[in-house]
Amino acid sequence: MNKLIILSLCVLVVITTLDAAATKFTTKYDNVNLDEILANDRLFTNYVNCVLEKGKCTQDGEELKKALPEAIKNECAGCSDKQKEGAKKVMKFLHNNKPAVYEEMLNKFDPDGSYREKYKKESEEFFKN
């Protein structure tokens, strides 16, 4: 009986570990120069059009578009520290410099406003700084 319990616990640990690993986002694009993209209207527009499904995607754009819903849903739990910092940078840039794009992104990824409501206090503090 003890062997069965130990085996069950081992299987549970392996499944949990595999599941945690599966929810991590790839880090192969972590060295993309976000400042360059945000400063270049052509690059910026291409990424926006990709994410909003209005244009073609590069390989990294496709990966971003695929990851965004999960990252938003789970508070970027699968993001690396560099990805979290990049997300903050992009959010502030959109909010402060491209409000129409920011609003379009909100409407696409939070159509019912549930995330906006959930993070209202945090976002007010975030955008104040």
PDB file of C-alpha atoms in Angstrom:
ATOM      1  CA  MET A   1       0.000   0.000   0.000  1.00  0.00           C
ATOM      2  CA  ASN A   2       2.833   2.420   0.864  1.00  0.00           C
ATOM      3  CA  LYS A   3       4.461   1.748  -2.505  1.00  0.00           C
ATOM      4  CA  LEU A   4       1.207   2.676  -4.241  1.00  0.00           C
ATOM      5  CA  ILE A   5       0.995   5.951  -2.322  1.00  0.00           C
ATOM      6  CA  ILE A   6       4.619   6.796  -3.089  1.00  0.00           C
ATOM      7  CA  LEU A   7       4.108   5.931  -6.767  1.00  0.00           C
ATOM      8  CA  SER A   8       0.959   8.069  -6.886  1.00  0.00           C
ATOM      9  CA  LEU A   9       2.797  10.998  -5.324  1.00  0.00           C
ATOM     10  CA  CYS A  10       5.656  10.616  -7.808  1.00  0.00           C
ATOM     11  CA  VAL A  11       3.229  10.593 -10.738  1.00  0.00           C
ATOM     12  CA  LEU A  12       1.486  13.671  -9.328  1.00  0.00           C
ATOM     13  CA  VAL A  13       4.807  15.515  -8.993  1.00  0.00           C
ATOM     14  CA  VAL A  14       5.796  14.614 -12.564  1.00  0.00           C
ATOM     15  CA  ILE A  15       2.419  15.719 -13.966  1.00  0.00           C
ATOM     16  CA  THR A  16       2.553  18.980 -12.015  1.00  0.00           C
ATOM     17  CA  THR A  17       6.104  19.636 -13.196  1.00  0.00           C
ATOM     18  CA  LEU A  18       5.223  18.903 -16.819  1.00  0.00           C
ATOM     19  CA  ASP A  19       2.138  21.096 -16.596  1.00  0.00           C
ATOM     20  CA  ALA A  20       4.141  23.976 -15.105  1.00  0.00           C
ATOM     21  CA  ALA A  21       6.771  23.635 -17.820  1.00  0.00           C
ATOM     22  CA  ALA A  22       4.104  23.583 -20.519  1.00  0.00           C
ATOM     23  CA  THR A  23       2.665  26.914 -19.387  1.00  0.00           C
ATOM     24  CA  LYS A  24       5.988  28.760 -19.624  1.00  0.00           C
ATOM     25  CA  PHE A  25       6.363  30.928 -22.717  1.00  0.00           C
ATOM     26  CA  THR A  26       9.350  30.594 -24.997  1.00  0.00           C
ATOM     27  CA  THR A  27      12.249  32.891 -24.193  1.00  0.00           C
ATOM     28  CA  LYS A  28      13.813  32.736 -27.644  1.00  0.00           C
ATOM     29  CA  TYR A  29      12.476  36.216 -28.470  1.00  0.00           C
ATOM     30  CA  ASP A  30      13.473  37.839 -25.172  1.00  0.00           C
ATOM     31  CA  ASN A  31      16.284  39.753 -26.871  1.00  0.00           C
ATOM     32  CA  VAL A  32      14.027  41.499 -29.389  1.00  0.00           C
ATOM     33  CA  ASN A  33      14.728  45.227 -29.152  1.00  0.00           C
ATOM     34  CA  LEU A  34      11.390  46.625 -27.968  1.00  0.00           C
ATOM     35  CA  ASP A  35      12.626  50.223 -28.084  1.00  0.00           C
ATOM     36  CA  GLU A  36      13.461  49.807 -31.767  1.00  0.00           C
ATOM     37  CA  ILE A  37      10.004  48.399 -32.520  1.00  0.00           C
ATOM     38  CA  LEU A  38       8.187  51.088 -30.537  1.00  0.00           C
ATOM     39  CA  ALA A  39      10.205  53.853 -32.233  1.00  0.00           C
ATOM     40  CA  ASN A  40       9.678  52.525 -35.763  1.00  0.00           C
ATOM     41  CA  ASP A  41       6.142  53.153 -37.053  1.00  0.00           C
ATOM     42  CA  ARG A  42       6.415  50.485 -39.755  1.00  0.00           C
ATOM     43  CA  LEU A  43       7.590  47.754 -37.351  1.00  0.00           C
ATOM     44  CA  PHE A  44       5.148  48.841 -34.672  1.00  0.00           C
ATOM     45  CA  THR A  45       2.203  48.844 -37.108  1.00  0.00           C
ATOM     46  CA  ASN A  46       3.168  45.399 -38.411  1.00  0.00           C
ATOM     47  CA  TYR A  47       3.136  43.929 -34.896  1.00  0.00           C
ATOM     48  CA  VAL A  48      -0.143  45.645 -34.031  1.00  0.00           C
ATOM     49  CA  ASN A  49      -1.775  44.438 -37.241  1.00  0.00           C
ATOM     50  CA  CYS A  50      -0.527  40.920 -36.563  1.00  0.00           C
ATOM     51  CA  VAL A  51      -1.835  40.825 -32.998  1.00  0.00           C
ATOM     52  CA  LEU A  52      -5.164  42.361 -34.020  1.00  0.00           C
ATOM     53  CA  GLU A  53      -5.416  39.915 -36.939  1.00  0.00           C
ATOM     54  CA  LYS A  54      -5.394  42.718 -39.512  1.00  0.00           C
ATOM     55  CA  GLY A  55      -2.171  41.720 -41.242  1.00  0.00           C
ATOM     56  CA  LYS A  56       0.512  39.122 -41.719  1.00  0.00           C
ATOM     57  CA  CYS A  57       2.668  37.970 -38.837  1.00  0.00           C
ATOM     58  CA  THR A  58       6.358  37.314 -38.540  1.00  0.00           C
ATOM     59  CA  GLN A  59       7.326  34.196 -36.607  1.00  0.00           C
ATOM     60  CA  ASP A  60       7.851  36.199 -33.414  1.00  0.00           C
ATOM     61  CA  GLY A  61       4.630  38.135 -34.006  1.00  0.00           C
ATOM     62  CA  GLU A  62       2.733  34.865 -34.351  1.00  0.00           C
ATOM     63  CA  GLU A  63       4.247  33.620 -31.078  1.00  0.00           C
ATOM     64  CA  LEU A  64       3.226  36.875 -29.356  1.00  0.00           C
ATOM     65  CA  LYS A  65      -0.318  36.690 -30.715  1.00  0.00           C
ATOM     66  CA  LYS A  66      -0.601  33.095 -29.535  1.00  0.00           C
ATOM     67  CA  ALA A  67       0.750  33.836 -26.042  1.00  0.00           C
ATOM     68  CA  LEU A  68      -1.128  37.057 -25.259  1.00  0.00           C
ATOM     69  CA  PRO A  69      -4.519  35.591 -24.259  1.00  0.00           C
ATOM     70  CA  GLU A  70      -2.903  33.127 -21.848  1.00  0.00           C
ATOM     71  CA  ALA A  71      -0.548  35.780 -20.438  1.00  0.00           C
ATOM     72  CA  ILE A  72      -3.456  38.150 -19.819  1.00  0.00           C
ATOM     73  CA  LYS A  73      -5.618  35.432 -18.310  1.00  0.00           C
ATOM     74  CA  ASN A  74      -2.943  34.202 -15.890  1.00  0.00           C
ATOM     75  CA  GLU A  75      -1.280  37.513 -14.973  1.00  0.00           C
ATOM     76  CA  CYS A  76       1.770  36.612 -17.050  1.00  0.00           C
ATOM     77  CA  ALA A  77       2.487  33.625 -14.807  1.00  0.00           C
ATOM     78  CA  GLY A  78       4.295  31.861 -17.671  1.00  0.00           C
ATOM     79  CA  CYS A  79       6.385  34.922 -18.516  1.00  0.00           C
ATOM     80  CA  SER A  80      10.073  35.311 -17.801  1.00  0.00           C
ATOM     81  CA  ASP A  81      11.146  38.386 -15.821  1.00  0.00           C
ATOM     82  CA  LYS A  82      12.323  39.972 -19.060  1.00  0.00           C
ATOM     83  CA  GLN A  83       8.944  39.334 -20.684  1.00  0.00           C
ATOM     84  CA  LYS A  84       7.145  40.896 -17.722  1.00  0.00           C
ATOM     85  CA  GLU A  85       9.302  44.015 -17.955  1.00  0.00           C
ATOM     86  CA  GLY A  86       8.755  44.140 -21.716  1.00  0.00           C
ATOM     87  CA  ALA A  87       4.996  43.822 -21.260  1.00  0.00           C
ATOM     88  CA  LYS A  88       5.017  46.740 -18.816  1.00  0.00           C
ATOM     89  CA  LYS A  89       7.058  48.851 -21.211  1.00  0.00           C
ATOM     90  CA  VAL A  90       4.723  48.148 -24.120  1.00  0.00           C
ATOM     91  CA  MET A  91       1.585  48.735 -22.039  1.00  0.00           C
ATOM     92  CA  LYS A  92       2.844  52.104 -20.828  1.00  0.00           C
ATOM     93  CA  PHE A  93       3.899  53.049 -24.355  1.00  0.00           C
ATOM     94  CA  LEU A  94       0.496  52.153 -25.785  1.00  0.00           C
ATOM     95  CA  HIS A  95      -1.391  53.864 -22.978  1.00  0.00           C
ATOM     96  CA  ASN A  96       0.660  57.065 -23.147  1.00  0.00           C
ATOM     97  CA  ASN A  97       1.441  57.317 -26.877  1.00  0.00           C
ATOM     98  CA  LYS A  98      -1.066  55.242 -28.835  1.00  0.00           C
ATOM     99  CA  PRO A  99      -4.349  55.419 -26.902  1.00  0.00           C
ATOM    100  CA  ALA A 100      -6.461  54.300 -29.890  1.00  0.00           C
ATOM    101  CA  VAL A 101      -4.319  51.165 -30.303  1.00  0.00           C
ATOM    102  CA  TYR A 102      -4.365  50.600 -26.540  1.00  0.00           C
ATOM    103  CA  GLU A 103      -8.163  50.770 -26.553  1.00  0.00           C
ATOM    104  CA  GLU A 104      -8.378  48.431 -29.549  1.00  0.00           C
ATOM    105  CA  MET A 105      -6.145  45.919 -27.745  1.00  0.00           C
ATOM    106  CA  LEU A 106      -8.283  46.156 -24.624  1.00  0.00           C
ATOM    107  CA  ASN A 107     -11.427  45.549 -26.655  1.00  0.00           C
ATOM    108  CA  LYS A 108      -9.895  42.533 -28.402  1.00  0.00           C
ATOM    109  CA  PHE A 109      -8.391  40.844 -25.357  1.00  0.00           C
ATOM    110  CA  ASP A 110     -10.906  41.983 -22.739  1.00  0.00           C
ATOM    111  CA  PRO A 111     -14.197  42.395 -24.620  1.00  0.00           C
ATOM    112  CA  ASP A 112     -16.378  42.100 -21.523  1.00  0.00           C
ATOM    113  CA  GLY A 113     -14.153  44.342 -19.383  1.00  0.00           C
ATOM    114  CA  SER A 114     -13.620  41.701 -16.706  1.00  0.00           C
ATOM    115  CA  TYR A 115      -9.825  42.064 -16.629  1.00  0.00           C
ATOM    116  CA  ARG A 116     -10.098  45.870 -16.601  1.00  0.00           C
ATOM    117  CA  GLU A 117     -12.381  45.626 -13.602  1.00  0.00           C
ATOM    118  CA  LYS A 118     -10.228  42.999 -11.890  1.00  0.00           C
ATOM    119  CA  TYR A 119      -7.051  45.083 -12.278  1.00  0.00           C
ATOM    120  CA  LYS A 120      -8.569  48.562 -12.039  1.00  0.00           C
ATOM    121  CA  LYS A 121      -6.741  49.587  -8.866  1.00  0.00           C
ATOM    122  CA  GLU A 122      -3.394  48.150 -10.007  1.00  0.00           C
ATOM    123  CA  SER A 123      -3.639  49.754 -13.453  1.00  0.00           C
ATOM    124  CA  GLU A 124      -4.448  53.183 -12.012  1.00  0.00           C
ATOM    125  CA  GLU A 125      -1.335  52.952  -9.861  1.00  0.00           C
ATOM    126  CA  PHE A 126       0.723  51.492 -12.728  1.00  0.00           C
ATOM    127  CA  PHE A 127      -0.117  54.271 -15.185  1.00  0.00           C
ATOM    128  CA  LYS A 128       0.333  56.989 -12.581  1.00  0.00           C
ATOM    129  CA  ASN A 129       4.079  56.260 -12.397  1.00  0.00           C
TER     130      ASN A 129
END
